[in-house]
XYZ file of N, CA and C in Angstrom:
714
model
N -4.039 6.213 -16.914
C -4.776 5.969 -15.676
C -3.855 6.007 -14.486
N -4.260 6.686 -13.437
C -3.487 6.763 -12.194
C -4.245 5.887 -11.176
N -3.522 4.952 -10.564
C -4.174 4.010 -9.618
C -3.519 4.210 -8.251
N -4.358 4.554 -7.262
C -3.866 4.777 -5.898
C -4.311 3.698 -4.944
N -3.440 3.283 -4.060
C -3.725 2.364 -2.975
C -3.719 3.225 -1.724
N -4.897 3.436 -1.088
C -5.031 4.416 -0.017
C -5.450 3.700 1.277
N -4.731 4.006 2.321
C -5.125 3.571 3.676
C -5.979 4.692 4.245
N -7.244 4.428 4.521
C -8.245 5.467 4.792
C -8.953 5.242 6.139
N -9.184 6.344 6.844
C -10.122 6.336 7.951
C -11.181 7.383 7.707
N -12.400 6.926 7.404
C -13.523 7.823 7.227
C -14.195 8.002 8.591
N -14.762 9.157 8.825
C -15.400 9.432 10.104
C -16.914 9.288 10.063
N -17.446 8.850 8.917
C -18.877 8.655 8.770
C -19.221 7.302 8.122
N -18.344 6.348 8.262
C -18.509 5.035 7.613
C -18.939 3.990 8.639
N -20.075 3.313 8.435
C -20.529 2.289 9.356
C -19.564 1.151 9.582
N -18.883 0.746 8.508
C -17.975 -0.420 8.595
C -16.754 -0.038 9.443
N -16.204 1.114 9.239
C -15.034 1.552 10.016
C -15.391 1.676 11.496
N -16.518 2.340 11.748
C -16.937 2.494 13.167
C -17.133 1.157 13.811
N -17.719 0.199 13.100
C -17.950 -1.123 13.698
C -16.654 -1.866 13.986
N -15.696 -1.773 13.099
C -14.405 -2.454 13.343
C -13.600 -1.796 14.423
N -13.938 -0.549 14.741
C -13.322 0.165 15.868
C -13.733 -0.479 17.215
N -15.008 -0.915 17.266
C -15.563 -1.398 18.527
C -15.561 -2.904 18.689
N -15.541 -3.626 17.578
C -15.696 -5.101 17.590
C -14.598 -5.741 16.811
N -14.163 -6.937 17.201
C -13.111 -7.668 16.423
C -13.756 -8.322 15.225
N -14.017 -7.540 14.189
C -14.633 -8.021 12.972
C -13.982 -7.281 11.809
N -13.902 -7.952 10.657
C -13.337 -7.355 9.461
C -14.294 -7.561 8.290
N -14.250 -6.652 7.316
C -15.116 -6.709 6.165
C -14.279 -6.684 4.881
N -14.678 -7.482 3.892
C -14.037 -7.441 2.567
C -15.119 -7.354 1.512
N -15.032 -6.367 0.632
C -16.035 -6.147 -0.371
C -15.956 -7.203 -1.479
N -17.102 -7.709 -1.880
C -17.197 -8.671 -3.020
C -17.770 -7.945 -4.213
N -18.780 -7.118 -3.997
C -19.441 -6.351 -5.066
C -19.934 -5.081 -4.516
N -19.940 -4.007 -5.305
C -20.408 -2.700 -4.839
C -20.970 -1.945 -6.022
N -21.930 -1.052 -5.686
C -22.561 -0.190 -6.684
C -22.954 1.103 -6.060
N -22.370 2.186 -6.557
C -22.660 3.522 -6.009
C -23.803 4.134 -6.822
N -24.882 4.458 -6.090
C -26.051 5.081 -6.695
C -25.979 6.567 -6.344
N -25.494 7.391 -7.285
C -25.313 8.830 -6.990
C -26.658 9.544 -6.954
N -27.677 9.057 -7.632
C -28.962 9.709 -7.649
C -29.619 9.615 -6.262
N -29.354 8.505 -5.551
C -29.924 8.263 -4.221
C -28.899 8.486 -3.096
N -27.700 8.880 -3.463
C -26.625 9.096 -2.468
C -26.440 7.923 -1.558
N -26.302 6.718 -2.144
C -26.105 5.545 -1.346
C -25.175 4.520 -2.061
N -24.627 3.641 -1.262
C -23.749 2.601 -1.789
C -24.315 1.240 -1.411
N -24.558 0.411 -2.427
C -24.978 -0.970 -2.202
C -23.761 -1.874 -2.295
N -23.627 -2.812 -1.325
C -22.459 -3.690 -1.316
C -22.826 -5.122 -0.960
N -22.002 -6.041 -1.381
C -22.016 -7.418 -0.902
C -20.637 -7.607 -0.282
N -20.608 -8.041 0.979
C -19.347 -8.184 1.684
C -19.210 -9.508 2.388
N -17.976 -9.891 2.682
C -17.711 -11.017 3.595
C -17.314 -10.398 4.919
N -18.052 -10.797 5.962
C -17.744 -10.317 7.342
C -17.146 -11.489 8.102
N -15.971 -11.227 8.735
C -15.278 -12.309 9.470
C -15.010 -11.800 10.911
N -15.585 -12.458 11.895
C -15.334 -12.099 13.288
C -14.264 -12.953 13.890
N -13.652 -12.443 14.972
C -12.606 -13.217 15.656
C -13.229 -14.487 16.263
N -14.541 -14.443 16.496
C -15.295 -15.580 17.007
C -16.714 -15.462 16.519
N -17.518 -16.483 16.813
C -18.917 -16.387 16.405
C -19.620 -15.268 17.138
N -19.299 -15.086 18.427
C -19.868 -13.993 19.204
C -19.489 -12.623 18.662
N -18.216 -12.483 18.212
C -17.780 -11.200 17.648
C -18.524 -10.921 16.355
N -18.748 -11.942 15.559
C -19.502 -11.734 14.325
C -20.918 -11.232 14.631
N -21.584 -11.846 15.557
C -22.945 -11.426 15.941
C -22.951 -10.015 16.480
N -21.974 -9.674 17.359
C -21.873 -8.331 17.902
C -21.640 -7.325 16.804
N -20.769 -7.702 15.858
C -20.428 -6.757 14.758
C -21.626 -6.475 13.857
N -22.410 -7.520 13.553
C -23.559 -7.335 12.695
C -24.635 -6.498 13.399
N -24.785 -6.707 14.702
C -25.744 -5.883 15.464
C -25.335 -4.428 15.437
N -24.034 -4.147 15.652
C -23.530 -2.778 15.677
C -23.676 -2.159 14.299
N -23.464 -2.943 13.272
C -23.588 -2.431 11.874
C -25.023 -2.005 11.609
N -25.951 -2.854 11.989
C -27.370 -2.522 11.702
C -27.817 -1.272 12.460
N -27.224 -1.070 13.642
C -27.653 0.068 14.484
C -27.004 1.399 14.089
N -26.046 1.358 13.188
C -25.320 2.583 12.833
C -26.231 3.570 12.132
N -26.189 4.852 12.465
C -27.089 5.820 11.864
C -26.963 5.970 10.372
N -25.821 5.654 9.766
C -25.606 5.772 8.319
C -25.926 4.474 7.561
N -26.406 3.447 8.275
C -26.763 2.167 7.657
C -28.245 2.179 7.324
N -28.546 2.012 6.041
C -29.950 1.997 5.583
C -30.490 0.565 5.569
N -29.649 -0.391 5.199
C -30.139 -1.763 5.126
C -28.968 -2.711 5.346
N -29.177 -3.783 6.101
C -28.146 -4.795 6.336
C -28.797 -6.132 6.520
N -28.484 -7.103 5.642
C -29.109 -8.398 5.713
C -28.109 -9.476 5.436
N -28.363 -10.675 5.980
C -27.450 -11.803 5.851
C -27.836 -12.674 4.637
N -26.848 -12.939 3.815
C -27.057 -13.836 2.678
C -26.707 -15.265 3.035
N -25.689 -15.468 3.783
C -25.293 -16.785 4.272
C -24.403 -16.606 5.508
N -24.333 -17.639 6.335
C -23.525 -17.493 7.563
C -23.105 -18.881 8.019
N -21.813 -18.991 8.409
C -21.305 -20.250 8.970
C -20.186 -19.935 9.958
N -20.387 -20.399 11.164
C -19.426 -20.145 12.252
C -19.189 -18.637 12.402
N -17.948 -18.164 12.207
C -17.649 -16.776 12.427
C -17.548 -15.966 11.121
N -18.073 -16.502 10.028
C -18.022 -15.829 8.741
C -19.418 -15.710 8.147
N -19.729 -14.543 7.564
C -21.024 -14.325 6.944
C -20.866 -13.509 5.678
N -21.740 -13.815 4.693
C -21.819 -12.981 3.511
C -23.063 -12.083 3.684
N -22.880 -10.786 3.588
C -23.958 -9.865 3.878
C -24.164 -8.899 2.704
N -25.389 -8.379 2.653
C -25.706 -7.301 1.717
C -26.037 -6.026 2.519
N -25.595 -4.908 2.065
C -25.811 -3.648 2.793
C -26.130 -2.519 1.832
N -26.802 -1.520 2.365
C -26.969 -0.247 1.684
C -26.647 0.846 2.718
N -25.638 1.655 2.420
C -25.260 2.705 3.351
C -25.398 4.085 2.649
N -25.513 5.124 3.477
C -25.553 6.455 2.924
C -24.162 6.804 2.356
N -24.173 7.540 1.291
C -22.889 7.984 0.665
C -22.046 8.747 1.677
N -20.803 8.328 1.850
C -19.916 9.027 2.767
C -19.251 10.210 2.121
N -18.647 11.050 2.927
C -17.948 12.215 2.391
C -16.863 11.820 1.406
N -16.092 10.775 1.754
C -14.997 10.309 0.862
C -15.550 9.796 -0.451
N -16.642 9.029 -0.431
C -17.244 8.600 -1.708
C -17.639 9.742 -2.557
N -18.300 10.743 -1.945
C -18.778 11.890 -2.722
C -17.588 12.690 -3.281
N -16.540 12.829 -2.494
C -15.346 13.570 -2.956
C -14.711 12.884 -4.154
N -14.526 11.588 -4.065
C -13.925 10.831 -5.164
C -14.781 10.951 -6.420
N -16.074 10.751 -6.268
C -16.985 10.784 -7.405
C -17.033 12.151 -8.054
N -17.110 13.210 -7.270
C -17.248 14.549 -7.789
C -15.982 15.058 -8.488
N -14.857 14.412 -8.219
C -13.579 14.770 -8.844
C -13.171 13.796 -9.938
N -14.140 13.051 -10.441
C -13.870 12.188 -11.564
C -13.147 10.901 -11.235
N -13.093 10.537 -9.968
C -12.445 9.314 -9.549
C -13.353 8.124 -9.614
N -12.786 6.941 -9.512
C -13.585 5.712 -9.566
C -12.836 4.622 -8.772
N -13.635 3.664 -8.284
C -13.058 2.547 -7.539
C -12.499 1.554 -8.501
N -11.272 1.093 -8.296
C -10.630 0.157 -9.219
C -10.438 -1.243 -8.664
N -10.821 -1.431 -7.391
C -10.631 -2.784 -6.792
C -11.438 -2.893 -5.510
N -11.533 -4.101 -4.937
C -12.267 -4.311 -3.715
C -11.640 -3.557 -2.558
N -12.468 -3.251 -1.568
C -11.928 -2.601 -0.358
C -12.036 -3.518 0.820
N -11.091 -3.338 1.765
C -11.066 -4.136 3.000
C -11.060 -3.181 4.188
N -11.819 -3.568 5.252
C -11.921 -2.749 6.442
C -11.578 -3.595 7.667
N -10.646 -3.085 8.485
C -10.266 -3.796 9.692
C -9.595 -2.818 10.651
N -9.863 -2.985 11.972
C -9.222 -2.146 13.013
C -9.417 -0.645 12.767
N -10.600 -0.267 12.304
C -10.878 1.147 12.123
C -10.213 1.760 10.944
N -9.652 1.009 10.027
C -9.021 1.535 8.809
C -9.575 0.795 7.606
N -9.476 1.462 6.475
C -10.030 0.890 5.239
C -9.003 1.014 4.146
N -8.814 -0.031 3.334
C -7.925 -0.007 2.216
C -8.718 0.228 0.924
N -8.492 1.362 0.239
C -9.172 1.720 -0.975
C -8.219 1.588 -2.175
N -8.808 1.251 -3.324
C -8.110 1.289 -4.577
C -8.903 2.211 -5.488
N -8.287 3.370 -5.789
C -8.994 4.431 -6.497
C -8.226 4.834 -7.740
N -8.973 5.128 -8.833
C -8.363 5.528 -10.069
C -8.749 6.935 -10.499
N -7.838 7.607 -11.197
C -8.081 8.935 -11.799
C -7.484 8.969 -13.165
N -8.059 9.818 -14.044
C -7.621 9.902 -15.428
C -6.439 10.840 -15.590
N -6.249 11.802 -14.664
C -5.158 12.742 -14.809
C -4.717 13.291 -13.472
N -3.572 13.972 -13.449
C -2.996 14.466 -12.208
C -3.824 15.516 -11.518
N -4.494 16.369 -12.338
C -5.293 17.450 -11.711
C -6.446 16.898 -10.927
N -7.147 15.913 -11.485
C -8.266 15.280 -10.786
C -7.799 14.621 -9.496
N -6.643 13.979 -9.570
C -6.096 13.319 -8.386
C -5.758 14.351 -7.292
N -5.113 15.449 -7.717
C -4.709 16.473 -6.731
C -5.887 17.099 -6.051
N -6.945 17.425 -6.841
C -8.122 18.057 -6.253
C -8.835 17.099 -5.294
N -8.946 15.845 -5.688
C -9.646 14.871 -4.838
C -8.901 14.676 -3.495
N -7.583 14.536 -3.555
C -6.798 14.304 -2.330
C -6.823 15.496 -1.431
N -6.834 16.708 -2.012
C -6.883 17.907 -1.173
C -8.204 17.994 -0.426
N -9.302 17.619 -1.142
C -10.635 17.662 -0.486
C -10.794 16.534 0.527
N -10.240 15.388 0.233
C -10.320 14.261 1.177
C -9.697 14.594 2.507
N -8.639 15.389 2.490
C -7.896 15.717 3.680
C -8.708 16.546 4.681
N -9.741 17.238 4.198
C -10.543 18.091 5.061
C -11.387 17.295 6.041
N -11.884 16.146 5.651
C -12.838 15.421 6.505
C -12.413 13.970 6.764
N -11.243 13.553 6.286
C -10.838 12.177 6.450
C -9.366 12.091 6.774
N -8.966 10.986 7.339
C -7.542 10.721 7.604
C -7.100 9.651 6.617
N -6.072 9.925 5.833
C -5.672 8.937 4.816
C -4.172 9.040 4.558
N -3.675 7.959 4.003
C -2.246 7.890 3.580
C -2.166 7.135 2.264
N -1.555 7.681 1.256
C -1.375 6.985 -0.022
C -0.244 5.972 0.125
N -0.588 4.705 0.121
C 0.388 3.626 0.319
C 1.184 3.331 -0.967
N 0.505 3.462 -2.109
C 1.151 3.132 -3.393
C 0.498 3.947 -4.508
N 1.270 4.276 -5.555
C 0.739 4.989 -6.692
C 1.350 4.433 -7.947
N 0.496 4.028 -8.862
C 0.956 3.542 -10.195
C 0.259 4.322 -11.291
N 0.975 4.517 -12.379
C 0.417 5.210 -13.529
C 0.593 4.299 -14.732
N -0.551 3.993 -15.390
C -0.549 3.106 -16.523
C -0.928 3.838 -17.787
N -0.161 3.573 -18.878
C -0.600 4.029 -20.199
C -1.533 2.997 -20.779
N -2.092 3.231 -21.964
C -3.038 2.295 -22.563
C -2.449 0.923 -22.852
N -1.162 0.862 -23.239
C -0.581 -0.457 -23.593
C -0.432 -1.363 -22.377
N 0.264 -0.931 -21.287
C 0.345 -1.858 -20.136
C -1.015 -2.133 -19.493
N -1.955 -1.161 -19.504
C -3.281 -1.362 -18.971
C -4.043 -2.436 -19.759
N -3.911 -2.382 -21.065
C -4.550 -3.382 -21.921
C -3.961 -4.765 -21.643
N -2.616 -4.800 -21.508
C -1.955 -6.034 -21.242
C -2.366 -6.616 -19.895
N -2.531 -5.770 -18.879
C -2.969 -6.203 -17.568
C -4.371 -6.814 -17.645
N -5.294 -6.143 -18.361
C -6.639 -6.633 -18.450
C -6.708 -7.937 -19.235
N -5.959 -8.023 -20.317
C -5.945 -9.212 -21.140
C -5.430 -10.411 -20.407
N -4.505 -10.210 -19.484
C -3.859 -11.327 -18.752
C -4.369 -11.454 -17.312
N -5.568 -10.938 -17.053
C -6.055 -11.005 -15.691
C -6.237 -12.430 -15.209
N -6.663 -13.343 -16.121
C -6.819 -14.762 -15.760
C -5.501 -15.371 -15.363
N -4.441 -15.058 -16.100
C -3.116 -15.593 -15.796
C -2.640 -15.027 -14.452
N -2.921 -13.768 -14.192
C -2.559 -13.191 -12.899
C -3.253 -13.905 -11.758
N -4.528 -14.268 -11.973
C -5.266 -15.001 -10.951
C -4.655 -16.381 -10.670
N -4.195 -17.020 -11.736
C -3.582 -18.347 -11.568
C -2.343 -18.254 -10.669
N -1.547 -17.234 -10.900
C -0.334 -17.051 -10.103
C -0.711 -16.673 -8.669
N -1.754 -15.879 -8.514
C -2.198 -15.506 -7.179
C -2.709 -16.697 -6.411
N -3.451 -17.574 -7.093
C -3.984 -18.753 -6.426
C -2.841 -19.711 -5.992
N -1.796 -19.756 -6.807
C -0.671 -20.568 -6.412
C -0.018 -20.070 -5.140
N 0.085 -18.746 -4.993
C 0.630 -18.161 -3.760
C -0.303 -18.385 -2.564
N -1.598 -18.278 -2.804
C -2.561 -18.434 -1.733
C -2.632 -19.882 -1.221
N -2.245 -20.825 -2.054
C -2.318 -22.220 -1.678
C -1.245 -22.623 -0.636
N -0.256 -21.732 -0.424
C 0.783 -22.062 0.530
C 0.226 -22.019 1.962
N 0.646 -22.961 2.760
C 0.296 -22.916 4.209
C 1.151 -21.810 4.841
N 0.812 -21.441 6.060
C 1.593 -20.394 6.741
C 3.026 -20.808 6.933
N 3.258 -22.100 7.252
C 4.645 -22.584 7.427
C 5.411 -22.556 6.146
N 4.780 -22.990 5.039
C 5.441 -22.996 3.712
C 5.761 -21.578 3.298
N 4.841 -20.648 3.474
C 5.066 -19.266 3.067
C 6.195 -18.658 3.874
N 6.213 -18.860 5.188
C 7.259 -18.286 6.035
C 8.638 -18.886 5.686
N 8.683 -20.205 5.466
C 9.958 -20.830 5.102
C 10.478 -20.308 3.812
N 9.613 -20.177 2.809
C 9.999 -19.681 1.483
C 10.475 -18.248 1.580
N 9.758 -17.403 2.346
C 10.116 -15.984 2.452
C 11.468 -15.805 3.135
N 11.682 -16.547 4.209
C 12.950 -16.415 4.952
C 14.118 -16.929 4.101
N 13.928 -18.047 3.429
C 14.969 -18.583 2.560
C 15.331 -17.616 1.467
N 14.321 -17.016 0.820
C 14.570 -16.059 -0.243
C 15.239 -14.813 0.283
N 14.725 -14.302 1.401
C 15.307 -13.057 1.978
C 16.728 -13.256 2.405
N 17.092 -14.436 2.851
C 18.449 -14.698 3.356
C 19.395 -15.190 2.266
N 18.920 -15.198 1.023
C 19.843 -15.486 -0.092
C 19.981 -16.968 -0.429
N 19.004 -17.805 -0.076
C 19.124 -19.241 -0.395
C 19.083 -19.463 -1.911
N 18.404 -18.587 -2.619
C 18.285 -18.789 -4.091
C 19.291 -17.965 -4.911
N 20.240 -17.321 -4.163
C 21.275 -16.595 -4.863
C 22.360 -17.556 -5.348
N 23.224 -17.087 -6.302
C 24.348 -17.884 -6.777
C 25.637 -17.077 -6.559
N 26.542 -17.513 -5.676
C 26.407 -18.684 -4.789
C 25.407 -18.404 -3.643
N 24.915 -19.465 -3.042
C 23.977 -19.309 -1.930
C 24.594 -18.582 -0.753
N 23.722 -17.685 -0.164
C 24.185 -16.923 0.984
C 23.735 -17.529 2.299
N 22.930 -18.564 2.236
C 22.507 -19.318 3.421
C 22.356 -20.760 3.055
N 22.368 -21.648 4.028
C 22.263 -23.087 3.765
C 21.035 -23.699 4.466
N 20.744 -24.947 4.122
C 19.632 -25.634 4.764
C 19.902 -25.789 6.248
N 21.157 -26.030 6.607
C 21.527 -26.151 8.013
C 21.186 -24.860 8.785
N 21.535 -23.711 8.176
C 21.264 -22.432 8.845
C 19.747 -22.160 8.909
N 19.018 -22.542 7.879
C 17.560 -22.368 7.900
C 16.948 -23.279 8.968
N 17.498 -24.486 9.098
C 17.027 -25.429 10.108
C 17.223 -24.830 11.484
N 18.386 -24.219 11.733
C 18.646 -23.588 13.011
C 17.701 -22.421 13.251
N 17.390 -21.668 12.190
C 16.506 -20.494 12.351
C 15.113 -20.961 12.790
N 14.613 -22.034 12.178
C 13.227 -22.481 12.478
C 13.223 -23.530 13.598
N 14.399 -23.929 14.047
C 14.526 -24.902 15.120
C 13.810 -26.216 14.767
N 14.054 -26.661 13.535
C 13.563 -27.948 13.049
C 14.659 -28.631 12.320
N 14.403 -29.855 11.834
C 15.445 -30.590 11.174
C 15.706 -30.058 9.781
N 16.886 -30.390 9.234
C 17.252 -30.016 7.859
C 16.271 -30.654 6.857
N 15.855 -31.869 7.118
C 14.930 -32.565 6.240
C 13.558 -31.841 6.220
N 13.116 -31.372 7.401
C 11.824 -30.695 7.459
C 11.859 -29.365 6.712
N 12.965 -28.645 6.815
C 13.103 -27.397 6.057
C 13.073 -27.660 4.567
N 13.804 -28.664 4.174
C 13.864 -29.048 2.746
C 12.473 -29.387 2.204
N 11.701 -30.147 2.977
C 10.359 -30.525 2.554
C 9.436 -29.334 2.442
N 9.514 -28.404 3.397
C 8.695 -27.194 3.384
C 9.055 -26.333 2.136
N 10.316 -26.234 1.861
C 10.769 -25.482 0.688
C 10.237 -26.130 -0.623
N 10.366 -27.414 -0.721
C 9.956 -28.096 -1.943
C 8.452 -28.010 -2.167
N 7.694 -28.105 -1.082
C 6.246 -27.970 -1.213
C 5.848 -26.569 -1.663
N 6.505 -25.539 -1.082
C 6.178 -24.143 -1.466
C 6.614 -23.878 -2.907
N 7.815 -24.357 -3.280
C 8.289 -24.204 -4.660
C 7.397 -24.864 -5.669
N 6.933 -26.066 -5.319
C 6.040 -26.781 -6.223
C 4.714 -26.047 -6.462
N 4.154 -25.502 -5.391
C 2.846 -24.831 -5.524
C 3.023 -23.497 -6.307
N 4.073 -22.755 -5.995
C 4.295 -21.497 -6.734
C 4.619 -21.746 -8.187
N 5.447 -22.795 -8.455
C 5.768 -23.116 -9.836
C 4.570 -23.583 -10.606
N 3.669 -24.332 -9.971
C 2.427 -24.769 -10.647
C 1.588 -23.553 -11.026
N 1.478 -22.579 -10.114
C 0.722 -21.363 -10.450
C 1.359 -20.567 -11.539
N 2.705 -20.466 -11.540
C 3.419 -19.719 -12.552
C 3.278 -20.389 -13.915
N 3.386 -21.715 -13.980
C 3.222 -22.443 -15.254
C 1.808 -22.273 -15.815
N 0.829 -22.329 -14.945
C -0.554 -22.131 -15.382
C -0.739 -20.719 -15.975
N -0.093 -19.754 -15.298
C -0.151 -18.371 -15.795
C 0.517 -18.218 -17.127
N 1.677 -18.862 -17.276
C 2.383 -18.817 -18.570
C 1.592 -19.482 -19.674
N 0.978 -20.579 -19.369
C 0.146 -21.275 -20.387
C -0.935 -20.351 -20.882
N -1.600 -19.602 -19.948
C -2.621 -18.678 -20.359
C -2.090 -17.561 -21.230
N -0.905 -17.037 -20.922
C -0.322 -15.997 -21.728
C 0.078 -16.489 -23.091
N 0.657 -17.667 -23.159
C 1.091 -18.268 -24.439
C -0.146 -18.523 -25.305
N -1.202 -19.023 -24.675
C -2.419 -19.313 -25.407
C -2.964 -18.068 -26.099
N -2.940 -16.928 -25.422
C -3.442 -15.675 -26.007
C -2.545 -15.220 -27.148
N -1.212 -15.361 -26.943
C -0.287 -14.949 -28.019
C -0.459 -15.775 -29.240
N -0.715 -17.104 -29.052
C -0.912 -17.970 -30.210
C -2.210 -17.607 -30.972
N -3.287 -17.230 -30.181
C -4.509 -16.858 -30.794
C -4.331 -15.561 -31.609
């Protein structure tokens, strides 16, 4: 399996056009492509920069000529869960006709869309990308190729991967930035390439505050990693 991470701009997509005009972003939760009806049904999270931006974005989305249906499932402040049905875009048709398939959720913001697309072989990938270039603007950000053994291992350990991901997501912005700067500057190397005093100077806070931020971030990441390991060990024992 070939898995592509593609930064895409479609010229016939309601979501992309809406994010071009309004400060709103969309993240797919569920999707279903109906090739017989040439349409895509989705459940998405819409997040506006403000409550007003959310309302403006939803109005623009409903008014788009390629939008068949758009309804609100729930809404609070500047975030809404919506259901939509849109006409099949050129990029969707190209991927589908060349044997491709969606392998993960897509995100749309600032007139660009992040796609995760899979192909079974190099020829299908080459044909699809050549056709995509005719009517869309895209850039392949990442490409991975999995054989059956690592792919099976990835699927079997998806719960463990989620545990580790949740541990990373639990970091506050300050904890994440402190941990990233410390790691990037060699704090965890042996011997250390930076000190708490230097990190304190970088963030313009006390040495004690830096130490506390690092310990909180380490504790959260370690908790996620241990939960992930427990899940992997449990499967191996079974």
